[in-house]
């Protein structure tokens, strides 16, 4: 295979969870070509954010660059790409706030959060229960918006976390629970960049949590897992869940 198709298949393999990848490979094995209605039905059954567009891009490249290839060939290529990605995935890294032990190499939460934000080129998704006294984080988000990064902030309304980002204005999209006050709260703490790297942990976006509290977290670079995490929060904004609303 040449042209765009190999890269598109590799990207799709990173995006899909194992069960979704296996399901798509079975569908491709049964498909007569890029226009087969089987692929339309598969797309309709898997409406995760952005996934239909990715599969449609694969189908266009298949039609334009390798129309004679059977679906079985694409299924094999998709499987090979997934195996190659798994072999290259780096391990998770430990992240802490507060005291650090000389016996265990770790990264600090404050610096790691900034590194993840600085690494973003297309999208940032940030989730926090509380947020305050984070001028450096806000500065980095302003810079990210300036380079064209789409920024979604998922914040707990009862803590007034959105106030910490007030100076960013329309540079960011802020999401709250749809029916606040409601049972439970938006309690997760997550920063993801470009669907490829994520910081997960116990630390809110506050000065004490980033620097002083005893907090723990991990950095994930498993693109498939990070994509699934990103999709989950975007699903919460959609009509099926109706859990989050734009501020």
mmCIF file of C-alpha atoms in Angstrom:
data_model
loop_
_atom_site.group_PDB
_atom_site.id
_atom_site.type_symbol
_atom_site.label_atom_id
_atom_site.label_comp_id
_atom_site.label_asym_id
_atom_site.label_seq_id
_atom_site.Cartn_x
_atom_site.Cartn_y
_atom_site.Cartn_z
ATOM 1 C CA UNK A 1 0.000 0.000 0.000
ATOM 2 C CA UNK A 2 1.135 3.536 -0.772
ATOM 3 C CA UNK A 3 -0.265 7.047 -0.444
ATOM 4 C CA UNK A 4 -2.525 8.057 2.440
ATOM 5 C CA UNK A 5 -4.097 4.678 3.127
ATOM 6 C CA UNK A 6 -1.403 3.111 5.379
ATOM 7 C CA UNK A 7 -1.273 6.175 7.623
ATOM 8 C CA UNK A 8 -5.055 6.369 7.869
ATOM 9 C CA UNK A 9 -5.254 2.691 8.819
ATOM 10 C CA UNK A 10 -2.554 3.182 11.471
ATOM 11 C CA UNK A 11 -4.449 6.139 12.936
ATOM 12 C CA UNK A 12 -7.670 4.116 12.988
ATOM 13 C CA UNK A 13 -5.917 1.239 14.752
ATOM 14 C CA UNK A 14 -4.752 3.651 17.469
ATOM 15 C CA UNK A 15 -8.248 5.055 17.868
ATOM 16 C CA UNK A 16 -10.210 1.835 18.309
ATOM 17 C CA UNK A 17 -10.379 -0.314 21.458
ATOM 18 C CA UNK A 18 -9.472 -3.992 20.905
ATOM 19 C CA UNK A 19 -13.078 -5.163 20.598
ATOM 20 C CA UNK A 20 -13.915 -2.367 18.147
ATOM 21 C CA UNK A 21 -10.824 -3.135 16.087
ATOM 22 C CA UNK A 22 -11.732 -6.832 15.897
ATOM 23 C CA UNK A 23 -15.292 -5.930 14.894
ATOM 24 C CA UNK A 24 -14.111 -3.610 12.111
ATOM 25 C CA UNK A 25 -11.680 -6.219 10.807
ATOM 26 C CA UNK A 26 -14.519 -8.746 10.586
ATOM 27 C CA UNK A 27 -16.608 -6.176 8.717
ATOM 28 C CA UNK A 28 -13.777 -5.457 6.267
ATOM 29 C CA UNK A 29 -13.299 -9.148 5.607
ATOM 30 C CA UNK A 30 -16.932 -9.339 4.483
ATOM 31 C CA UNK A 31 -16.928 -6.081 2.502
ATOM 32 C CA UNK A 32 -16.775 -6.211 -1.307
ATOM 33 C CA UNK A 33 -15.146 -2.792 -1.533
ATOM 34 C CA UNK A 34 -15.074 0.738 -0.107
ATOM 35 C CA UNK A 35 -18.710 1.371 -1.136
ATOM 36 C CA UNK A 36 -20.112 -1.740 0.559
ATOM 37 C CA UNK A 37 -23.191 -0.894 2.711
ATOM 38 C CA UNK A 38 -21.751 -3.132 5.436
ATOM 39 C CA UNK A 39 -19.318 -0.304 6.206
ATOM 40 C CA UNK A 40 -22.180 2.203 6.404
ATOM 41 C CA UNK A 41 -23.902 0.009 8.969
ATOM 42 C CA UNK A 42 -20.681 -0.383 10.960
ATOM 43 C CA UNK A 43 -20.271 3.398 11.035
ATOM 44 C CA UNK A 44 -23.865 3.877 12.212
ATOM 45 C CA UNK A 45 -23.271 1.378 15.036
ATOM 46 C CA UNK A 46 -20.082 3.167 16.200
ATOM 47 C CA UNK A 47 -20.909 6.898 16.472
ATOM 48 C CA UNK A 48 -17.999 7.883 18.755
ATOM 49 C CA UNK A 49 -16.834 11.462 18.226
ATOM 50 C CA UNK A 50 -14.827 11.707 15.010
ATOM 51 C CA UNK A 51 -14.823 7.975 14.258
ATOM 52 C CA UNK A 52 -17.219 8.067 11.257
ATOM 53 C CA UNK A 53 -15.048 10.770 9.649
ATOM 54 C CA UNK A 54 -11.906 8.672 10.126
ATOM 55 C CA UNK A 55 -13.487 5.584 8.569
ATOM 56 C CA UNK A 56 -14.862 7.646 5.676
ATOM 57 C CA UNK A 57 -11.349 8.968 5.033
ATOM 58 C CA UNK A 58 -10.094 5.373 4.896
ATOM 59 C CA UNK A 59 -12.843 4.447 2.452
ATOM 60 C CA UNK A 60 -12.014 7.407 0.178
ATOM 61 C CA UNK A 61 -8.320 6.539 0.154
ATOM 62 C CA UNK A 62 -9.163 2.877 -0.468
ATOM 63 C CA UNK A 63 -11.329 3.834 -3.452
ATOM 64 C CA UNK A 64 -8.842 6.342 -4.890
ATOM 65 C CA UNK A 65 -5.549 4.558 -4.231
ATOM 66 C CA UNK A 66 -6.223 0.837 -3.992
ATOM 67 C CA UNK A 67 -9.690 0.122 -5.310
ATOM 68 C CA UNK A 68 -8.757 -3.407 -6.376
ATOM 69 C CA UNK A 69 -7.627 -4.460 -2.914
ATOM 70 C CA UNK A 70 -10.107 -6.750 -1.160
ATOM 71 C CA UNK A 71 -11.395 -5.891 2.276
ATOM 72 C CA UNK A 72 -9.397 -8.796 3.693
ATOM 73 C CA UNK A 73 -6.183 -6.962 2.758
ATOM 74 C CA UNK A 74 -7.262 -3.876 4.694
ATOM 75 C CA UNK A 75 -8.255 -6.048 7.655
ATOM 76 C CA UNK A 76 -4.773 -7.612 7.694
ATOM 77 C CA UNK A 77 -3.124 -4.186 7.423
ATOM 78 C CA UNK A 78 -5.275 -2.843 10.243
ATOM 79 C CA UNK A 79 -4.284 -5.746 12.471
ATOM 80 C CA UNK A 80 -0.594 -5.352 11.653
ATOM 81 C CA UNK A 81 -0.750 -1.630 12.427
ATOM 82 C CA UNK A 82 -2.343 -2.355 15.801
ATOM 83 C CA UNK A 83 0.379 -4.874 16.722
ATOM 84 C CA UNK A 84 3.077 -2.403 15.694
ATOM 85 C CA UNK A 85 1.538 0.353 17.843
ATOM 86 C CA UNK A 86 1.281 -1.947 20.867
ATOM 87 C CA UNK A 87 4.964 -2.806 20.591
ATOM 88 C CA UNK A 88 5.923 0.871 20.614
ATOM 89 C CA UNK A 89 3.670 2.102 23.432
ATOM 90 C CA UNK A 90 5.797 3.494 26.301
ATOM 91 C CA UNK A 91 4.961 2.527 29.879
ATOM 92 C CA UNK A 92 2.937 4.761 32.177
ATOM 93 C CA UNK A 93 4.913 7.232 34.319
ATOM 94 C CA UNK A 94 4.289 8.074 37.957
ATOM 95 C CA UNK A 95 3.470 11.707 38.830
ATOM 96 C CA UNK A 96 3.334 13.160 42.350
ATOM 97 C CA UNK A 97 2.743 16.372 44.285
ATOM 98 C CA UNK A 98 4.272 17.036 47.683
ATOM 99 C CA UNK A 99 7.324 15.185 49.039
ATOM 100 C CA UNK A 100 9.275 12.964 46.639
ATOM 101 C CA UNK A 101 11.239 9.848 47.505
ATOM 102 C CA UNK A 102 14.837 9.422 46.382
ATOM 103 C CA UNK A 103 14.110 5.714 46.002
ATOM 104 C CA UNK A 104 11.523 6.191 43.253
ATOM 105 C CA UNK A 105 11.959 8.302 40.108
ATOM 106 C CA UNK A 106 8.843 10.413 39.578
ATOM 107 C CA UNK A 107 7.661 13.535 37.776
ATOM 108 C CA UNK A 108 6.031 16.479 39.576
ATOM 109 C CA UNK A 109 2.357 17.195 38.914
ATOM 110 C CA UNK A 110 2.845 20.920 38.303
ATOM 111 C CA UNK A 111 5.499 20.559 35.619
ATOM 112 C CA UNK A 112 3.800 17.569 34.019
ATOM 113 C CA UNK A 113 0.482 19.394 33.647
ATOM 114 C CA UNK A 114 2.264 22.257 31.902
ATOM 115 C CA UNK A 115 4.200 19.859 29.649
ATOM 116 C CA UNK A 116 1.004 18.131 28.531
ATOM 117 C CA UNK A 117 -0.671 21.461 27.747
ATOM 118 C CA UNK A 118 2.392 22.715 25.863
ATOM 119 C CA UNK A 119 2.498 19.534 23.788
ATOM 120 C CA UNK A 120 -1.010 20.050 22.368
ATOM 121 C CA UNK A 121 -1.268 20.962 18.696
ATOM 122 C CA UNK A 122 -4.941 20.293 17.933
ATOM 123 C CA UNK A 123 -6.982 19.689 21.101
ATOM 124 C CA UNK A 124 -6.963 19.813 24.891
ATOM 125 C CA UNK A 125 -9.516 18.255 27.189
ATOM 126 C CA UNK A 126 -9.256 19.240 30.859
ATOM 127 C CA UNK A 127 -11.442 17.968 33.694
ATOM 128 C CA UNK A 128 -11.264 19.260 37.276
ATOM 129 C CA UNK A 129 -13.512 19.371 40.323
ATOM 130 C CA UNK A 130 -11.925 22.573 41.641
ATOM 131 C CA UNK A 131 -9.692 25.263 40.134
ATOM 132 C CA UNK A 132 -8.060 28.375 41.597
ATOM 133 C CA UNK A 133 -4.710 30.183 41.868
ATOM 134 C CA UNK A 134 -3.363 28.641 38.653
ATOM 135 C CA UNK A 135 -2.034 31.636 36.733
ATOM 136 C CA UNK A 136 0.675 29.576 35.030
ATOM 137 C CA UNK A 137 -1.856 27.022 33.764
ATOM 138 C CA UNK A 138 -4.097 29.806 32.451
ATOM 139 C CA UNK A 139 -1.108 31.402 30.686
ATOM 140 C CA UNK A 140 -0.308 28.085 28.985
ATOM 141 C CA UNK A 141 -3.929 27.645 27.908
ATOM 142 C CA UNK A 142 -3.934 31.135 26.413
ATOM 143 C CA UNK A 143 -0.799 30.238 24.463
ATOM 144 C CA UNK A 144 -2.362 26.955 23.316
ATOM 145 C CA UNK A 145 -5.453 28.763 22.072
ATOM 146 C CA UNK A 146 -3.179 31.180 20.252
ATOM 147 C CA UNK A 147 -1.656 28.325 18.240
ATOM 148 C CA UNK A 148 -5.084 27.058 17.269
ATOM 149 C CA UNK A 149 -5.690 24.358 19.880
ATOM 150 C CA UNK A 150 -9.357 23.593 20.640
ATOM 151 C CA UNK A 151 -9.790 23.630 24.433
ATOM 152 C CA UNK A 152 -12.649 21.978 26.317
ATOM 153 C CA UNK A 153 -12.873 22.484 30.092
ATOM 154 C CA UNK A 154 -15.144 20.109 32.038
ATOM 155 C CA UNK A 155 -15.654 21.763 35.433
ATOM 156 C CA UNK A 156 -17.758 21.241 38.551
ATOM 157 C CA UNK A 157 -20.137 24.187 38.766
ATOM 158 C CA UNK A 158 -20.708 23.934 42.543
ATOM 159 C CA UNK A 159 -17.050 24.824 43.205
ATOM 160 C CA UNK A 160 -17.102 27.846 40.852
ATOM 161 C CA UNK A 161 -14.086 26.337 39.093
ATOM 162 C CA UNK A 162 -14.860 28.270 35.898
ATOM 163 C CA UNK A 163 -13.811 31.532 37.585
ATOM 164 C CA UNK A 164 -10.158 30.488 37.373
ATOM 165 C CA UNK A 165 -10.413 30.615 33.565
ATOM 166 C CA UNK A 166 -12.490 33.779 33.268
ATOM 167 C CA UNK A 167 -9.778 35.764 31.502
ATOM 168 C CA UNK A 168 -9.710 33.233 28.641
ATOM 169 C CA UNK A 169 -13.188 34.206 27.477
ATOM 170 C CA UNK A 170 -14.233 32.528 24.225
ATOM 171 C CA UNK A 171 -10.827 30.937 23.769
ATOM 172 C CA UNK A 172 -12.169 27.920 25.691
ATOM 173 C CA UNK A 173 -15.402 25.934 25.837
ATOM 174 C CA UNK A 174 -16.625 25.300 29.393
ATOM 175 C CA UNK A 175 -18.926 22.401 30.269
ATOM 176 C CA UNK A 176 -20.968 21.872 33.451
ATOM 177 C CA UNK A 177 -23.332 19.145 34.587
ATOM 178 C CA UNK A 178 -26.647 19.565 32.798
ATOM 179 C CA UNK A 179 -28.864 19.425 35.864
ATOM 180 C CA UNK A 180 -26.805 20.947 38.681
ATOM 181 C CA UNK A 181 -27.361 20.499 41.509
ATOM 182 C CA UNK A 182 -27.761 16.766 40.887
ATOM 183 C CA UNK A 183 -26.660 13.564 42.520
ATOM 184 C CA UNK A 184 -22.914 13.135 42.423
ATOM 185 C CA UNK A 185 -20.421 15.625 41.031
ATOM 186 C CA UNK A 186 -17.950 16.089 38.209
ATOM 187 C CA UNK A 187 -15.053 14.781 40.271
ATOM 188 C CA UNK A 188 -12.516 13.477 37.707
ATOM 189 C CA UNK A 189 -9.100 15.089 37.226
ATOM 190 C CA UNK A 190 -7.790 14.680 33.693
ATOM 191 C CA UNK A 191 -5.719 16.535 31.101
ATOM 192 C CA UNK A 192 -5.493 15.048 27.600
ATOM 193 C CA UNK A 193 -3.683 16.453 24.573
ATOM 194 C CA UNK A 194 -4.358 15.520 20.939
ATOM 195 C CA UNK A 195 -5.898 12.158 21.884
ATOM 196 C CA UNK A 196 -2.368 10.815 22.456
ATOM 197 C CA UNK A 197 -1.257 11.694 25.999
ATOM 198 C CA UNK A 198 -3.148 12.024 29.274
ATOM 199 C CA UNK A 199 -2.403 13.036 32.849
ATOM 200 C CA UNK A 200 -4.764 11.327 35.314
ATOM 201 C CA UNK A 201 -4.594 11.615 39.063
ATOM 202 C CA UNK A 202 -5.996 12.879 42.310
ATOM 203 C CA UNK A 203 -4.882 16.513 41.902
ATOM 204 C CA UNK A 204 -7.365 19.281 41.166
ATOM 205 C CA UNK A 205 -6.222 22.330 39.231
ATOM 206 C CA UNK A 206 -5.321 24.316 42.338
ATOM 207 C CA UNK A 207 -2.011 25.664 43.550
ATOM 208 C CA UNK A 208 -2.036 23.428 46.639
ATOM 209 C CA UNK A 209 -2.862 20.274 44.679
ATOM 210 C CA UNK A 210 -0.251 20.927 41.994
ATOM 211 C CA UNK A 211 2.571 21.748 44.414
ATOM 212 C CA UNK A 212 1.946 21.055 48.118
ATOM 213 C CA UNK A 213 -0.639 18.347 48.753
ATOM 214 C CA UNK A 214 0.292 14.673 48.703
ATOM 215 C CA UNK A 215 -1.233 13.755 45.337
ATOM 216 C CA UNK A 216 -0.602 10.877 42.947
ATOM 217 C CA UNK A 217 -1.162 10.414 39.226
ATOM 218 C CA UNK A 218 0.092 8.795 36.048
ATOM 219 C CA UNK A 219 0.974 9.856 32.526
ATOM 220 C CA UNK A 220 -0.514 7.634 29.800
ATOM 221 C CA UNK A 221 0.815 7.551 26.240
ATOM 222 C CA UNK A 222 -1.278 4.625 25.075
ATOM 223 C CA UNK A 223 -3.103 6.381 22.236
ATOM 224 C CA UNK A 224 -5.925 3.855 22.164
ATOM 225 C CA UNK A 225 -6.672 4.296 25.856
ATOM 226 C CA UNK A 226 -6.358 8.084 25.681
ATOM 227 C CA UNK A 227 -8.698 8.182 22.685
ATOM 228 C CA UNK A 228 -11.284 6.126 24.554
ATOM 229 C CA UNK A 229 -10.970 8.435 27.552
ATOM 230 C CA UNK A 230 -11.447 11.482 25.316
ATOM 231 C CA UNK A 231 -14.428 9.898 23.586
ATOM 232 C CA UNK A 232 -16.078 9.191 26.934
ATOM 233 C CA UNK A 233 -16.088 12.852 27.943
ATOM 234 C CA UNK A 234 -17.299 13.972 24.516
ATOM 235 C CA UNK A 235 -20.066 11.360 24.787
ATOM 236 C CA UNK A 236 -21.147 12.988 28.064
ATOM 237 C CA UNK A 237 -21.834 16.186 26.080
ATOM 238 C CA UNK A 238 -23.930 14.444 23.435
ATOM 239 C CA UNK A 239 -27.663 13.736 23.105
ATOM 240 C CA UNK A 240 -27.379 10.150 24.330
ATOM 241 C CA UNK A 241 -25.964 11.033 27.753
ATOM 242 C CA UNK A 242 -27.157 14.655 28.117
ATOM 243 C CA UNK A 243 -24.963 14.840 31.196
ATOM 244 C CA UNK A 244 -22.987 17.990 30.358
ATOM 245 C CA UNK A 245 -24.023 21.349 28.937
ATOM 246 C CA UNK A 246 -22.122 24.344 27.595
ATOM 247 C CA UNK A 247 -21.729 27.178 30.085
#
